[in-house]
Amino acid sequence: MQATQLLLEEPIRLASILEPSSPTAFSALTKIIGTLGPQSRDVETIEALLKAGMSVARFDFSWGNDAYHQETLENLKKAVRNTRRLCAVMLDTIGPELCVLNKEEHVIELQEGATVVLTADETRGASAEVLPLNYDGLASAVTKGDTIFLGQYLFTGSETTSVWLEVVETQGKDVVCTVKNTATLTGSLFTAHMSQVRIELPTLSEADLKTMATWGVKNQIDFVSLSYTRHPDDVRACREYLDKLGDLRQTQIFAKIENYEGLAHFDEILEEADGIILSRGNLGIDLPPEKVFLFQKVALQKCNAAGKASIVTRVVDSMVDSPRPTRAEATDVANAVLDGTDGIMLGAETLRGLYPVETITTIRKICAEAEKVFNQAVYFKRTIKAVREPMQHLESIASSAVRAASKVRASVIVVFTSSGRCARLIAKYRPTMPVLCVVIPRLTTNHLKWSFTGAFQARQCLAVRGLFPMLADPRHSSDSASTTNESILKVALDHGKAAGIVKAHDRIVVCQKVGDSSVVKIIELD
Ligand SMILES: Nc1ncnc2c1ncn2[C@@H]1O[C@H](COP(=O)(O)OP(=O)(O)O)[C@@H](O)[C@H]1O
Ligand SMILES: C=C(OP(=O)(O)O)C(=O)O
Ligand SMILES: [K+]
Ligand SMILES: [Mg+2]
């Protein structure tokens, strides 16, 4: 990356860096996804998370049962009503995850040099001598000298609660290992990870299929976060399954890239998926540490060029038990924004950390600072150059809207959309101002009943950098007559004013259809 990635005043006055940032009424353009769990599931905390800037809530089915997650979701709905802040729901699958259950939650002390057996016999309890694994194919997948990582679910990098094991020998389906570092394992679930070893388990487990068909349908989930996506077929299979689940045909699939195999098939996976999650927790174990940054930069650039959402995980591990991130973590968040990410995902920090709200606030502030120096002009040029000509008409309109908005220094871009397609194309060019997406419901039928689309599409904007959705009154549905357009625009601008992003005398760029043609309008408010 060149220095042109940054937009700094010339000559750079270091003192200006210390000037307080002017408070922005809206949260950062970069989206924040929080995982809800024990430390973040009561209505009050969720309200605080929403106000702090969380716009997507992740429900991780690797732990907890349906009822537990349902209770959390009911609380989220209350919090959304109370705060009047939209939040999308993301179901995160279990996938082919290797784990050790510690049902009794014994504290397990592992001493360096000791021997421990990973057994396929799941009926045995976990102890310092035996760790029961949910997979009986490990012994045939490893050889002497291989290393296995084991840690508390959503481990953090700095803990002594994760352990490296070295394979000594296999005995039937059991694997005998030497403990490489002294560690204390606490909690009810540990995940095991072996670098670059194929786990012969399906990407969607039986439990995942069931959860999507029950919990997922009931709650109209906006996103599936497809854990351990290794091949484009994984995404296709998930798509086919969702398409058969009624309204979930509208659910978007975000493929989680968390191992070498997913990385090797990245381009094909990106083609099939609606978005990508760079699951750096697991990926950081699968890849040599010195390669992680490069994967991030290349993968984000590919997502950006495809105009698909990207999310980076595991950013401020230390905030699990500290109110401030480390310098390295804070810098890393800013760099992810400069690299072009759409969103930042928090795991352990909001799920079981002591400072869930502070974490979201910290992330939002770092993102907002980074966005101020994001060199949009350079990004715009690079993005437009990468598009083959002749350009699709809608993309030409969308990029023109962004260009016009920069040139006239518009305070917002307003885009009318039903599918969200035009809004995403605008976001692709990373405008520096918020994009107010007016989602117009569309009446559709599945030959059994009529219903309106729009709710999914509006909430799905909440994972895309810069997009701020509002759902229009269904009575205006897909009628682009100019009188209807004018009245919806007025509602949108009133909404923008109430949110503090639109003021008197502002210039606004509007992207909408007038008759049959898509147009870009510039309006100046009185
Ligand atoms: N109900 C509407 N009224 C006015 N313009 C609209 C409406 N819906 C979409 N547009 C405009 O139509 C064009 C196509 O946008 P797109 O998002 O692809 O629409 P759709 O949701 O119909 O797929 C864009 O210029 C968009 O701003
Ligand atoms: C988010 C991650 O995965 P998990 O679903 O295991 O938390 C990760 O590995 O970064
Ligand atoms: K998971
Ligand atoms: Mg993971």
PDB file of C-alpha atoms and ligand atoms in Angstrom, residues 394 397 415-423 440 442 478-480 485 511-513 518-519, ligand 1:
ATOM      1  CA  LEU A 394     -26.581   1.261 -12.587  1.00  0.00           C
ATOM      2  CA  ILE A 397     -25.115   6.024 -11.994  1.00  0.00           C
ATOM      3  CA  VAL A 415     -30.718   6.412  -2.496  1.00  0.00           C
ATOM      4  CA  PHE A 416     -34.044   4.819  -3.315  1.00  0.00           C
ATOM      5  CA  THR A 417     -33.891   1.059  -3.575  1.00  0.00           C
ATOM      6  CA  SER A 418     -35.935  -2.094  -3.099  1.00  0.00           C
ATOM      7  CA  SER A 419     -33.344  -4.808  -3.491  1.00  0.00           C
ATOM      8  CA  GLY A 420     -30.531  -2.779  -1.954  1.00  0.00           C
ATOM      9  CA  ARG A 421     -28.494  -3.238  -5.139  1.00  0.00           C
ATOM     10  CA  CYS A 422     -28.097   0.451  -5.937  1.00  0.00           C
ATOM     11  CA  ALA A 423     -27.199   1.233  -2.314  1.00  0.00           C
ATOM     12  CA  ILE A 440     -39.155   0.789  -0.778  1.00  0.00           C
ATOM     13  CA  ARG A 442     -42.101  -4.507  -2.937  1.00  0.00           C
ATOM     14  CA  SER A 478     -42.455   0.491  -6.093  1.00  0.00           C
ATOM     15  CA  ASP A 479     -44.414   3.324  -7.601  1.00  0.00           C
ATOM     16  CA  SER A 480     -41.791   5.752  -8.863  1.00  0.00           C
ATOM     17  CA  ASN A 485     -40.922  10.180  -4.821  1.00  0.00           C
ATOM     18  CA  CYS A 511     -30.252   8.693  -6.604  1.00  0.00           C
ATOM     19  CA  GLN A 512     -33.640   7.539  -7.790  1.00  0.00           C
ATOM     20  CA  LYS A 513     -35.717   6.532 -10.748  1.00  0.00           C
ATOM     21  CA  SER A 518     -32.230   6.344 -13.052  1.00  0.00           C
ATOM     22  CA  VAL A 519     -31.115   9.865 -12.235  1.00  0.00           C
TER      23      VAL A 519
HETATM   24  N1  LIG B   1     -39.370   2.932  -5.579  1.00  0.00           N
HETATM   25  C1  LIG B   1     -38.440   3.649  -6.207  1.00  0.00           C
HETATM   26  N2  LIG B   1     -38.646   4.931  -6.534  1.00  0.00           N
HETATM   27  C2  LIG B   1     -37.729   5.636  -7.207  1.00  0.00           C
HETATM   28  N3  LIG B   1     -36.537   5.136  -7.580  1.00  0.00           N
HETATM   29  C3  LIG B   1     -36.247   3.871  -7.269  1.00  0.00           C
HETATM   30  C4  LIG B   1     -37.171   3.054  -6.557  1.00  0.00           C
HETATM   31  N4  LIG B   1     -36.587   1.826  -6.396  1.00  0.00           N
HETATM   32  C5  LIG B   1     -35.379   1.862  -6.987  1.00  0.00           C
HETATM   33  N5  LIG B   1     -35.144   3.104  -7.503  1.00  0.00           N
HETATM   34  C6  LIG B   1     -33.987   3.521  -8.302  1.00  0.00           C
HETATM   35  O1  LIG B   1     -33.910   2.573  -9.359  1.00  0.00           O
HETATM   36  C7  LIG B   1     -32.566   2.303  -9.731  1.00  0.00           C
HETATM   37  C8  LIG B   1     -32.286   0.830  -9.594  1.00  0.00           C
HETATM   38  O2  LIG B   1     -31.958   0.553  -8.245  1.00  0.00           O
HETATM   39  P1  LIG B   1     -32.024  -0.892  -7.586  1.00  0.00           P
HETATM   40  O3  LIG B   1     -31.525  -0.789  -6.214  1.00  0.00           O
HETATM   41  O4  LIG B   1     -31.379  -1.887  -8.483  1.00  0.00           O
HETATM   42  O5  LIG B   1     -33.569  -1.095  -7.629  1.00  0.00           O
HETATM   43  P2  LIG B   1     -34.343  -2.381  -7.259  1.00  0.00           P
HETATM   44  O6  LIG B   1     -34.469  -2.295  -5.833  1.00  0.00           O
HETATM   45  O7  LIG B   1     -35.624  -2.183  -8.006  1.00  0.00           O
HETATM   46  O8  LIG B   1     -33.546  -3.557  -7.696  1.00  0.00           O
HETATM   47  C9  LIG B   1     -31.742   3.219  -8.863  1.00  0.00           C
HETATM   48  O9  LIG B   1     -31.542   4.432  -9.539  1.00  0.00           O
HETATM   49  C10 LIG B   1     -32.638   3.435  -7.654  1.00  0.00           C
HETATM   50  O10 LIG B   1     -32.304   4.618  -6.966  1.00  0.00           O
END
